[in-house]
mmCIF file of C-alpha atoms in Angstrom:
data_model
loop_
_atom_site.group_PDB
_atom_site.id
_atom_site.type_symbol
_atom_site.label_atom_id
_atom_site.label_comp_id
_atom_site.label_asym_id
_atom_site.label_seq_id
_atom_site.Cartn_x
_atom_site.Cartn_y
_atom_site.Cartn_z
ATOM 1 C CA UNK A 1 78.160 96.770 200.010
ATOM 2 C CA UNK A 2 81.675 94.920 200.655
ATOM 3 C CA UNK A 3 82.301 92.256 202.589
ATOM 4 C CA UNK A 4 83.883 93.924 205.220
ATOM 5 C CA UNK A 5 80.485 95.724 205.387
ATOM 6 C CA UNK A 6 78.611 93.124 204.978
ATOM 7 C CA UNK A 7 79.892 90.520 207.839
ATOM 8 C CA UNK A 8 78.610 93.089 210.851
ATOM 9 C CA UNK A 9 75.275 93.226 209.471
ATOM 10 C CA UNK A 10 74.962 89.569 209.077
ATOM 11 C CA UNK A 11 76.200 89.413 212.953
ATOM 12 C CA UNK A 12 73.854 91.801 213.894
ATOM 13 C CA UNK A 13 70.848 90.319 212.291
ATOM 14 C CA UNK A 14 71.993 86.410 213.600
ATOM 15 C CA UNK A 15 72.112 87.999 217.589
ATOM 16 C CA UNK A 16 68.541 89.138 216.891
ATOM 17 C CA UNK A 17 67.176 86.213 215.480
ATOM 18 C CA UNK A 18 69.184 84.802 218.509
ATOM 19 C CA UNK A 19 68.025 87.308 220.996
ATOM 20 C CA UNK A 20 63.972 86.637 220.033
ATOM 21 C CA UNK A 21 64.085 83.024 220.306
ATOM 22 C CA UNK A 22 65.756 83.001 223.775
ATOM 23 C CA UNK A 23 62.827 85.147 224.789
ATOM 24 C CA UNK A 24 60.150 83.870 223.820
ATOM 25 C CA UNK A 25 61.471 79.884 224.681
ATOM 26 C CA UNK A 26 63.358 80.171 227.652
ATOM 27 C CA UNK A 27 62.431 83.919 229.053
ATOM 28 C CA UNK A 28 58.340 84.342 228.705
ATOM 29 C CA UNK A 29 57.507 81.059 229.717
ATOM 30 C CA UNK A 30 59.301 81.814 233.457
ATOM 31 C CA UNK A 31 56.297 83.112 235.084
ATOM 32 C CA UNK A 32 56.647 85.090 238.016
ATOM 33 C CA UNK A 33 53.835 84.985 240.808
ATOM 34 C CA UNK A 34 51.617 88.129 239.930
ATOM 35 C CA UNK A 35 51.073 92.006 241.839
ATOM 36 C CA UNK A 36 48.354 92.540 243.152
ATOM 37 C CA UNK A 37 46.305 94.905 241.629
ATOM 38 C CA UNK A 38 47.347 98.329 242.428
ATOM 39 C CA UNK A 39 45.218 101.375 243.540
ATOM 40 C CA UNK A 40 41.993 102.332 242.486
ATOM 41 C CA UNK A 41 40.685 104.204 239.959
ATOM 42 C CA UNK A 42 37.139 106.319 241.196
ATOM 43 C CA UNK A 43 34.621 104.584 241.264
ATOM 44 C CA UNK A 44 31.544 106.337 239.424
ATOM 45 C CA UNK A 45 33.751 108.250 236.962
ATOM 46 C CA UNK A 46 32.518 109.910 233.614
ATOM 47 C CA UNK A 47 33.765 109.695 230.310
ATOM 48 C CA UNK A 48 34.417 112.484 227.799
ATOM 49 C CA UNK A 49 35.602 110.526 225.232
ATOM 50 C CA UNK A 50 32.114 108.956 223.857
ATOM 51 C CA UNK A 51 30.135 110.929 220.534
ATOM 52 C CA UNK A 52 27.515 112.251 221.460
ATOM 53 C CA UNK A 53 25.380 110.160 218.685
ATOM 54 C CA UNK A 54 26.652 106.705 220.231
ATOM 55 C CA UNK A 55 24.026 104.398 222.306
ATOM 56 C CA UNK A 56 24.756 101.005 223.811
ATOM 57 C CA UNK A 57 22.469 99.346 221.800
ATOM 58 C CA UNK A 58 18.775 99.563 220.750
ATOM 59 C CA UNK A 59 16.536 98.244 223.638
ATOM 60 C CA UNK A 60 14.744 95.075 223.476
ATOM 61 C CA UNK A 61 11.572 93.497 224.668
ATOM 62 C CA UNK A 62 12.806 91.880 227.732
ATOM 63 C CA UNK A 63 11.970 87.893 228.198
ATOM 64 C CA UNK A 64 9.567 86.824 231.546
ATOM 65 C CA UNK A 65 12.550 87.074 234.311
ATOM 66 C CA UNK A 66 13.019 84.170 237.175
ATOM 67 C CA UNK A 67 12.757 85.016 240.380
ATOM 68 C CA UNK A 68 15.409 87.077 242.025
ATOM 69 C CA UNK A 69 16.125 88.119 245.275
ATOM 70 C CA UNK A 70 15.309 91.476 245.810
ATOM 71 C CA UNK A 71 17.786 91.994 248.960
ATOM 72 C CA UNK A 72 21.249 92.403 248.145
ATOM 73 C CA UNK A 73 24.051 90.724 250.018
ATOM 74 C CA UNK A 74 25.431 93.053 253.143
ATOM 75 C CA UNK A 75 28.584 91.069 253.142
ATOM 76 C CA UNK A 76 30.758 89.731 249.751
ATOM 77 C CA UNK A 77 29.726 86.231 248.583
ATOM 78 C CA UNK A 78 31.697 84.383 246.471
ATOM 79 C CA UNK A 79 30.866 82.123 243.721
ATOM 80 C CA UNK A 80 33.440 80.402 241.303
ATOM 81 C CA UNK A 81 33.093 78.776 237.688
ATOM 82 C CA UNK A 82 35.866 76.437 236.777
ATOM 83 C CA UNK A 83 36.938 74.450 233.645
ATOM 84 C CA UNK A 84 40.219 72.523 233.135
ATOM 85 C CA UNK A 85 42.541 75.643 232.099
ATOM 86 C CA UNK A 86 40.899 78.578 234.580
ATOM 87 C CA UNK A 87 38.712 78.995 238.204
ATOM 88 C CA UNK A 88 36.926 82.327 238.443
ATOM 89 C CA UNK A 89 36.066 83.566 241.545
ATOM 90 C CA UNK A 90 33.260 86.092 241.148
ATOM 91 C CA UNK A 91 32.314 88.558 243.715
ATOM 92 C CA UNK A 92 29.067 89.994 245.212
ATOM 93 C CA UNK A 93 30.632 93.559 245.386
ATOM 94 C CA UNK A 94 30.732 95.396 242.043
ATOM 95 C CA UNK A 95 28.952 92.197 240.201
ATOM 96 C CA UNK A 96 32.253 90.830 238.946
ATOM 97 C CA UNK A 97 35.529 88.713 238.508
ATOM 98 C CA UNK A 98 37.584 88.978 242.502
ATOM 99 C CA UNK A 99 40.556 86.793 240.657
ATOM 100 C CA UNK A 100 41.608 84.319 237.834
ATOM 101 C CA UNK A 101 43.667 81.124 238.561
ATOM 102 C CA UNK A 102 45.225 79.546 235.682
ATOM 103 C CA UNK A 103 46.078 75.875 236.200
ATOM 104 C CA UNK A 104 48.468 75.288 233.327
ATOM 105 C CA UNK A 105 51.162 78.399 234.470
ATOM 106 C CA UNK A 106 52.851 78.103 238.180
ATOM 107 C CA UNK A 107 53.121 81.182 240.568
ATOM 108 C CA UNK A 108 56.900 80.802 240.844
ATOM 109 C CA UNK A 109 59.260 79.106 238.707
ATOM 110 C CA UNK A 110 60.324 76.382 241.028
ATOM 111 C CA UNK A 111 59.394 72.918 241.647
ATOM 112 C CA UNK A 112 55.717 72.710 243.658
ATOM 113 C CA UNK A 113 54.676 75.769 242.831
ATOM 114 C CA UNK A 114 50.721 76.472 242.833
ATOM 115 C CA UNK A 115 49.369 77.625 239.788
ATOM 116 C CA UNK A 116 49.518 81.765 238.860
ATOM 117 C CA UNK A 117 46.367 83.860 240.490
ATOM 118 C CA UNK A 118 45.944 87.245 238.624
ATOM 119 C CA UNK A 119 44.269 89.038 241.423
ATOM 120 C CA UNK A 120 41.249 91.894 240.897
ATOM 121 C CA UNK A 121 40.599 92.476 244.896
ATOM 122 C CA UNK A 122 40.782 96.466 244.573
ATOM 123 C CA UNK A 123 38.038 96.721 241.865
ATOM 124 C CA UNK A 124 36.457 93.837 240.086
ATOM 125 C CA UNK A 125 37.333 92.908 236.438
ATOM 126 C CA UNK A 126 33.902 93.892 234.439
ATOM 127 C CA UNK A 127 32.826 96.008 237.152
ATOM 128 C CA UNK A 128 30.590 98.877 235.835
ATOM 129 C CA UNK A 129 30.710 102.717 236.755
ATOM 130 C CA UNK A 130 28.275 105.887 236.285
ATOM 131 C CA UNK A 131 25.485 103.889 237.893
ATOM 132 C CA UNK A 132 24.673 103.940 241.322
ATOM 133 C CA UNK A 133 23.757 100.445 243.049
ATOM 134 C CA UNK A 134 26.367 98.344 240.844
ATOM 135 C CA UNK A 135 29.179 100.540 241.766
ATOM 136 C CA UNK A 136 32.837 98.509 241.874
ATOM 137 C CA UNK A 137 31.807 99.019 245.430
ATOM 138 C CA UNK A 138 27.908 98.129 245.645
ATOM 139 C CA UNK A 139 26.636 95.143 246.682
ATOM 140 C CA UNK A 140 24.778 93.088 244.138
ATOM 141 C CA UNK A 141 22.891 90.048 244.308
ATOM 142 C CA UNK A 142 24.451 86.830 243.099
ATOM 143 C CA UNK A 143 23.239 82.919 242.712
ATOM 144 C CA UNK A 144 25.087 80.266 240.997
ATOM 145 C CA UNK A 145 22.862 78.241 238.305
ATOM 146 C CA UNK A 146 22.422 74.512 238.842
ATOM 147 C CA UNK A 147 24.443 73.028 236.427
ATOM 148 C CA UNK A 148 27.475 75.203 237.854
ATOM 149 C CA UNK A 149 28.382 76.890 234.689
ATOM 150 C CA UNK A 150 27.169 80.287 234.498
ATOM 151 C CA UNK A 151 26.502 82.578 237.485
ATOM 152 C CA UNK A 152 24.018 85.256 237.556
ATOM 153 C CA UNK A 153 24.082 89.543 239.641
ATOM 154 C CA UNK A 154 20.973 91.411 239.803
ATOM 155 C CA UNK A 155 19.719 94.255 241.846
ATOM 156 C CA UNK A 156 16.231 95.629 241.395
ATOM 157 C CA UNK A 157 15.920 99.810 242.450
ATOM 158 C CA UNK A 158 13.474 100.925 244.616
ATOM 159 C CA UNK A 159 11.757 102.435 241.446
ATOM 160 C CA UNK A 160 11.404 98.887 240.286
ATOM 161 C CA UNK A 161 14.010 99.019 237.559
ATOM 162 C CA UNK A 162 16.365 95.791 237.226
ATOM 163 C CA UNK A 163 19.553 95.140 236.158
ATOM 164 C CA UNK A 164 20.930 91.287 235.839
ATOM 165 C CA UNK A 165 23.978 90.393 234.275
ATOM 166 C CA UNK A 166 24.698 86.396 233.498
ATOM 167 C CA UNK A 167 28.363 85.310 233.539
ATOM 168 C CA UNK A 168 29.183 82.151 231.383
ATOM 169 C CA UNK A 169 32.346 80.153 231.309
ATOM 170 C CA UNK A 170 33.493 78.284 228.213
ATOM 171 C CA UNK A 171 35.855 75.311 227.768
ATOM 172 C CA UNK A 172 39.159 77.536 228.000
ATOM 173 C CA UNK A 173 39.950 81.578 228.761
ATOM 174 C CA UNK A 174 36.898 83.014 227.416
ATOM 175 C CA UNK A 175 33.470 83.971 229.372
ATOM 176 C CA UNK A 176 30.387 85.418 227.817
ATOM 177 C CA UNK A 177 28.643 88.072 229.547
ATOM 178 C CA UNK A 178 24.740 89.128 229.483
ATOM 179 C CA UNK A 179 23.867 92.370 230.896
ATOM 180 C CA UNK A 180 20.241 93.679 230.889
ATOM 181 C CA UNK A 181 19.162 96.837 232.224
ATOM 182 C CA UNK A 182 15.028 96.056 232.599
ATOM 183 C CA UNK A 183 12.736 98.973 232.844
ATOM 184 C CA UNK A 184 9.589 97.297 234.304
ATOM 185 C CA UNK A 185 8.144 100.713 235.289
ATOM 186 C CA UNK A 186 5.824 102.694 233.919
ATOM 187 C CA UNK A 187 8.233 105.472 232.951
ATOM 188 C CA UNK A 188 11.383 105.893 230.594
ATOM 189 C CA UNK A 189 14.959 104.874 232.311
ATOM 190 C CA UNK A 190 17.025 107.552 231.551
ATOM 191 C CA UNK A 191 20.045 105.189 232.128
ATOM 192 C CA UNK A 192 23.486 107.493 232.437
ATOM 193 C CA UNK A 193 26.722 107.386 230.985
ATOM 194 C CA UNK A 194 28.671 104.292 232.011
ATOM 195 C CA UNK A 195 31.891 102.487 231.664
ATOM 196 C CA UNK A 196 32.331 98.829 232.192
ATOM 197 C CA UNK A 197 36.236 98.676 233.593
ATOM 198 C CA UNK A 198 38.715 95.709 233.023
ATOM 199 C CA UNK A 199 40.707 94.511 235.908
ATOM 200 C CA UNK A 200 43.948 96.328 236.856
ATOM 201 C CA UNK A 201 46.814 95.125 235.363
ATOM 202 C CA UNK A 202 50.513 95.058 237.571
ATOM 203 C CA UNK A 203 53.602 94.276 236.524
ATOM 204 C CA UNK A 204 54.195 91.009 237.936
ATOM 205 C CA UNK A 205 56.671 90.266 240.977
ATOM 206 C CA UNK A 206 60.666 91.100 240.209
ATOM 207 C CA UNK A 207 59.511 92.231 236.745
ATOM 208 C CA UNK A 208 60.138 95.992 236.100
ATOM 209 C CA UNK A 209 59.628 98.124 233.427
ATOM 210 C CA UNK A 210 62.728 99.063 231.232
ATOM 211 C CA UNK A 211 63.645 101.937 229.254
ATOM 212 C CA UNK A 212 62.738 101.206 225.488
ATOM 213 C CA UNK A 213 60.684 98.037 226.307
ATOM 214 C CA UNK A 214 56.615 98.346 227.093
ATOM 215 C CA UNK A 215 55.874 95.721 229.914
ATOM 216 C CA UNK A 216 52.488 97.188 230.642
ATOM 217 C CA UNK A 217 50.007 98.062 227.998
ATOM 218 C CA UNK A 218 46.438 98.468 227.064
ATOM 219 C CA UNK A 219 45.699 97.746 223.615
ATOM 220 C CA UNK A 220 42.567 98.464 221.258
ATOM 221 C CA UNK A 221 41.398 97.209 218.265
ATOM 222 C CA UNK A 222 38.809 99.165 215.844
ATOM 223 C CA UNK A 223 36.388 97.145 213.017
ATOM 224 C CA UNK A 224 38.605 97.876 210.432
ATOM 225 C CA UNK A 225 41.114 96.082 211.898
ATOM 226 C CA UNK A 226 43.281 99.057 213.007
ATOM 227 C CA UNK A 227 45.248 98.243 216.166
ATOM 228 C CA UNK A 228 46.731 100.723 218.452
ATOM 229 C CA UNK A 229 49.107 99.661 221.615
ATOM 230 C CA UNK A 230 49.282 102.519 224.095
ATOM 231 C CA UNK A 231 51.209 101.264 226.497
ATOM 232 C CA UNK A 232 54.382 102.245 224.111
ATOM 233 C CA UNK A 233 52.448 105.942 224.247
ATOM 234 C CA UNK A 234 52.157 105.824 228.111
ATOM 235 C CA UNK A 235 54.392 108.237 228.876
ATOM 236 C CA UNK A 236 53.264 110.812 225.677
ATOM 237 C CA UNK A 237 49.469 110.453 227.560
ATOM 238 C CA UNK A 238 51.469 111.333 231.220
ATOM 239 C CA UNK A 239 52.862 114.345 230.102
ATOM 240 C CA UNK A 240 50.414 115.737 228.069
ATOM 241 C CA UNK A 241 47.962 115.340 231.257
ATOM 242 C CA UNK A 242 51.554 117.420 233.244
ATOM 243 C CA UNK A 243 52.353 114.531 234.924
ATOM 244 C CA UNK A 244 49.864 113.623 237.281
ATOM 245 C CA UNK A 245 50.063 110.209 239.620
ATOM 246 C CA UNK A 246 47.411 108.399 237.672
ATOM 247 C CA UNK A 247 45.548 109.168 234.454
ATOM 248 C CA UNK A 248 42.354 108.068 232.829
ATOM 249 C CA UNK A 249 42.139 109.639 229.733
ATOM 250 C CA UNK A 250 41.140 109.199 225.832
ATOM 251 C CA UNK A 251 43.825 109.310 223.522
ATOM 252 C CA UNK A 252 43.639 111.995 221.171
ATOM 253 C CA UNK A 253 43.742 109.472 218.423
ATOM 254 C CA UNK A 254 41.166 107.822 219.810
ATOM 255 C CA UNK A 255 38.300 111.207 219.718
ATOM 256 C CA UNK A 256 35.243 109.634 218.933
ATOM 257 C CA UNK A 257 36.474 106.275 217.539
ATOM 258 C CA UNK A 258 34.680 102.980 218.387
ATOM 259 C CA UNK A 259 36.686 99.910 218.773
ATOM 260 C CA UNK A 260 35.831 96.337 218.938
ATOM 261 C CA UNK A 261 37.867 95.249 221.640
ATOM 262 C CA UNK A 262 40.298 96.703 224.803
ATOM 263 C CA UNK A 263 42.864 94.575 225.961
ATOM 264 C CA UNK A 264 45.160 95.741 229.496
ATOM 265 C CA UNK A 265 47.965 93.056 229.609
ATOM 266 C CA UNK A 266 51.231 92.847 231.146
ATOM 267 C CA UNK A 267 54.363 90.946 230.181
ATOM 268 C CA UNK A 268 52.428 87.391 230.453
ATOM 269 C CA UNK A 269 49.166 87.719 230.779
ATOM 270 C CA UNK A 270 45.919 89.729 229.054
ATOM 271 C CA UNK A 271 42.664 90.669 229.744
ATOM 272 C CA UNK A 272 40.253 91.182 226.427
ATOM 273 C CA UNK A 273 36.500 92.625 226.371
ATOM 274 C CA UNK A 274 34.689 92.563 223.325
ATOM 275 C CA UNK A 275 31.740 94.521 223.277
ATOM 276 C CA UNK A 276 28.862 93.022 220.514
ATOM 277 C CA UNK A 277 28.591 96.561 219.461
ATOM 278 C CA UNK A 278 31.659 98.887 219.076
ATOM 279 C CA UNK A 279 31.810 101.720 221.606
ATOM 280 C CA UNK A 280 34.658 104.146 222.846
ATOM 281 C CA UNK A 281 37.385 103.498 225.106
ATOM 282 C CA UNK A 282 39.723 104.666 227.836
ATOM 283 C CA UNK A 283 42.900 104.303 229.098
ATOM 284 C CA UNK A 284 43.550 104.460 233.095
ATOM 285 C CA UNK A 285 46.684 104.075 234.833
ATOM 286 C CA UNK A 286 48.637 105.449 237.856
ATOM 287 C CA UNK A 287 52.420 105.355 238.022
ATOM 288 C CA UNK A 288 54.946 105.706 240.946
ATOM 289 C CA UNK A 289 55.688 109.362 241.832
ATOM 290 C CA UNK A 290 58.791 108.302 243.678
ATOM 291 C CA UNK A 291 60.577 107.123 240.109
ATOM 292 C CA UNK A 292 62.412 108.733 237.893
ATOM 293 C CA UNK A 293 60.502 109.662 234.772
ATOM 294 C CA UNK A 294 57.603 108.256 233.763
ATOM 295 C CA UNK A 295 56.914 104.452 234.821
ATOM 296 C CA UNK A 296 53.452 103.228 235.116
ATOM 297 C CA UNK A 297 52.816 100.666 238.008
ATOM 298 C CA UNK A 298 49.634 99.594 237.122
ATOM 299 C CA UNK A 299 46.847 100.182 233.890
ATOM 300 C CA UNK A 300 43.156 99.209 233.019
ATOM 301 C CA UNK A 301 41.242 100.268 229.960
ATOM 302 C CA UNK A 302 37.532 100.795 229.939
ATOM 303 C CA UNK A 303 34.316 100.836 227.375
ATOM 304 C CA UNK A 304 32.733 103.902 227.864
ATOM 305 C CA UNK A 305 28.931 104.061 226.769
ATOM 306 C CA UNK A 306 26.695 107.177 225.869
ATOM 307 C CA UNK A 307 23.124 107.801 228.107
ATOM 308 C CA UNK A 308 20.430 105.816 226.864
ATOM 309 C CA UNK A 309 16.560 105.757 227.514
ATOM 310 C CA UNK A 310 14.649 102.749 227.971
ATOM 311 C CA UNK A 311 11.017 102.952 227.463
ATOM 312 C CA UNK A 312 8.292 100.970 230.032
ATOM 313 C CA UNK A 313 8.146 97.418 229.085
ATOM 314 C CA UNK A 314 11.939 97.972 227.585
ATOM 315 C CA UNK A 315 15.457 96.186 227.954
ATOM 316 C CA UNK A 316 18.869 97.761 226.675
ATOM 317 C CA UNK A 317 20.900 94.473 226.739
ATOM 318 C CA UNK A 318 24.868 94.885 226.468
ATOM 319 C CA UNK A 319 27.083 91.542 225.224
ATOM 320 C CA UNK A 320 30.582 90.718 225.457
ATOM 321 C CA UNK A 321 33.067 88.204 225.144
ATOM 322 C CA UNK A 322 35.568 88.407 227.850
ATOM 323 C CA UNK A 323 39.117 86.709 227.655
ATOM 324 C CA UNK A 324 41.588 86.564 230.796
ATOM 325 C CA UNK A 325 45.128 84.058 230.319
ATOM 326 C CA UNK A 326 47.687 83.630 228.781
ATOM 327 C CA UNK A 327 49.699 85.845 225.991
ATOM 328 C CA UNK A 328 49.760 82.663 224.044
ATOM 329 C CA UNK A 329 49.664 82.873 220.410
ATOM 330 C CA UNK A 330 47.478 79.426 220.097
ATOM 331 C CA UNK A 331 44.874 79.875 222.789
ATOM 332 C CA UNK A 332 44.301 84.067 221.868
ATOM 333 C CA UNK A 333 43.834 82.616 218.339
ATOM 334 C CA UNK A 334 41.174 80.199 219.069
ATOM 335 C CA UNK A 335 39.106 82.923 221.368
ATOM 336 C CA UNK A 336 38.727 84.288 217.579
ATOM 337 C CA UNK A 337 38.141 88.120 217.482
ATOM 338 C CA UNK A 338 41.948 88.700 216.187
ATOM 339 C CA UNK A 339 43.119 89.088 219.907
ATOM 340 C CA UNK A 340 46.404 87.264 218.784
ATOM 341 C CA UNK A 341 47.053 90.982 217.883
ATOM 342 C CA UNK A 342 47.948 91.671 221.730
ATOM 343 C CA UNK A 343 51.098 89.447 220.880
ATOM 344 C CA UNK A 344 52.324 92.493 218.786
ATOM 345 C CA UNK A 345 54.208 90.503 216.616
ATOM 346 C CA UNK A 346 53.796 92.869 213.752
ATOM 347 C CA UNK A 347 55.985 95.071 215.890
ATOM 348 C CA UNK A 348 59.119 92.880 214.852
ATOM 349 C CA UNK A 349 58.896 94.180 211.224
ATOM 350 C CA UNK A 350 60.530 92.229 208.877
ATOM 351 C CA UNK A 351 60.795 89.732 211.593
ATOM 352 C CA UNK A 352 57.100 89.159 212.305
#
């Protein structure tokens, strides 16, 4: 190569270099007050996606339960856990997270702004489908423990099954989450299919998508370490479903593959479950009709789960770790599970 050659490609590569550090110093950290969460997927949808071999998880002896109320809520209660960084507010209908506040990152960028909400109010983040009675909108029981760090759902059937779920807040993003289905009857619990659904994610206020740059995305991540980001595919998953207004599909890639985390994000902030045992996934999104090709105005990913029976005397018990904040490099490292991968810094190349 000459010089004559050689002085563009240095200029190009220098207004690169240029380009990233503007936006990740000066651009990112301008966050815009969040959309609400857009429309609604169904409620008690169905998988295809799951093998047919896959359970949750092998059931378990189930410890003596504490009392629980037996009558569920007719109107939403509200309960919130709080640390320094985040303030959950957790909802009675659908047995999950209503909205995230994040004290460290303002609504607006101007002086006196309150700190960014990332609202949930259509369906609730870690809501559960395929089961009827903790429906995204089914009322569950919920009481708040005493020393104000963990909240607890349950609902007990008419048939005397239970199901109680225990939400606990750590010291930053992260909250770990119990569920138990308890078969305290004297027959087997065929327990359905279900999925447990993150939040919707929105692109947030006068931020839109742009042609050649994925704003929206769900993400997953398989126990090999394989990483997929399909909000760059979004528009391959539209058309091969012809187009519709929303989608909830499997990608083909993703045929009977277990992954070890789902993450829907958009330009600033992520939402990560982490099942304790790999399962399937989904990706769900709707998009508005009214643009011009393909542009997705809101996404969610699910876990989807195989039917499972629980014998009398029986609990099938289903962990995760559950991260909602910041795309920060520092704080996804430290909630461990590689979710620093939703960063997509490999993406850069020889950059990265």
């Amino acid at each position: 190569m000459n010089k004559k050659d050689l002085i563009p490609v240095i200029i190009i590569v220098a207004l690169m270099m240029l380009w990233m550090f503007i936006d990740r110093t000066f651009i990112a950290p301008k966050l815009p007050s969040p959309q609400p969460a857009a429309k609604e997927q169904p409620a008690e949808p169905v998988s295809t996606g799951a093998p047919a071999e896959l359970t949750a998880t092998e059931p378990e002896k189930p410890a003596a339960p504490a009392e629980i109320n037996t009558t569920v809520p007719a109107d939403e209660i509200i309960q919130t856990l709080e640390n320094d960084k985040l303030k959950l507010e957790l909802t009675s209908i659908g047995g999950g997270i209503k909205s995230a506040t994040l004290f460290e990152y303002p609504a607006l960028n101007e002086k006196g702004s309150g700190p960014v909400a990332i609202e949930f109010s259509d369906r609730a983040a870690l809501a559960y489908s395929g089961l009827t009675g903790i429906g995204a909108h089914e009322s569950l029981n919920i009481t708040k423990s005493d020393d104000g760090r963990s909240v607890v759902f349950s609902k007990v059937w008419n048939t005397g099954a239970e199901f109680r779920r225990t939400l606990t807040l750590g010291s930053d993003y992260s909250l770990s989450v119990t569920d138990r289905f308890i078969n305290t009857t004297s027959n087997p619990w065929n327990l359905p299919a279900l999925r447990l659904l993150t939040g919707t994610m929105a692109n947030p206020v006068d931020i839109k998508a742009m042609k050649g740059l994925s704003i929206l995305g769900v993400d997953s991540h398989t126990p090999d370490g394989g990483v997929n980001y399909w909000g760059r595919k979004l528009s391959k998953l539209y058309k091969q479903q012809d187009k519709p207004a929303s989608i909830d599909v499997v990608p083909e890639d993703m045929q009977n593959v277990v992954v070890d985390w789902v993450a829907a994000k958009n330009k600033f902030f992520t939402q990560i479950v982490s099942p304790a045992k790999p399962t399937t996934m989904s990706v769900l999104s709707s998009r508005d009709t009214a643009e011009k090709g393909i542009i997705a105005q809101d996404i969610a990913a699910s876990l989807d789960y195989q039917p499972a029976a629980i014998e009398p005397g029986d609990a099938l018990e289903l962990n995760y770790t559950y991260y909602v904040g910041p795309k920060k490099f520092s704080a996804l490292k430290d909630a461990g599970h590689n979710f620093e991968k939703v960063m997509e810094f490999e993406t850069t190349g020889f950059w990265s």
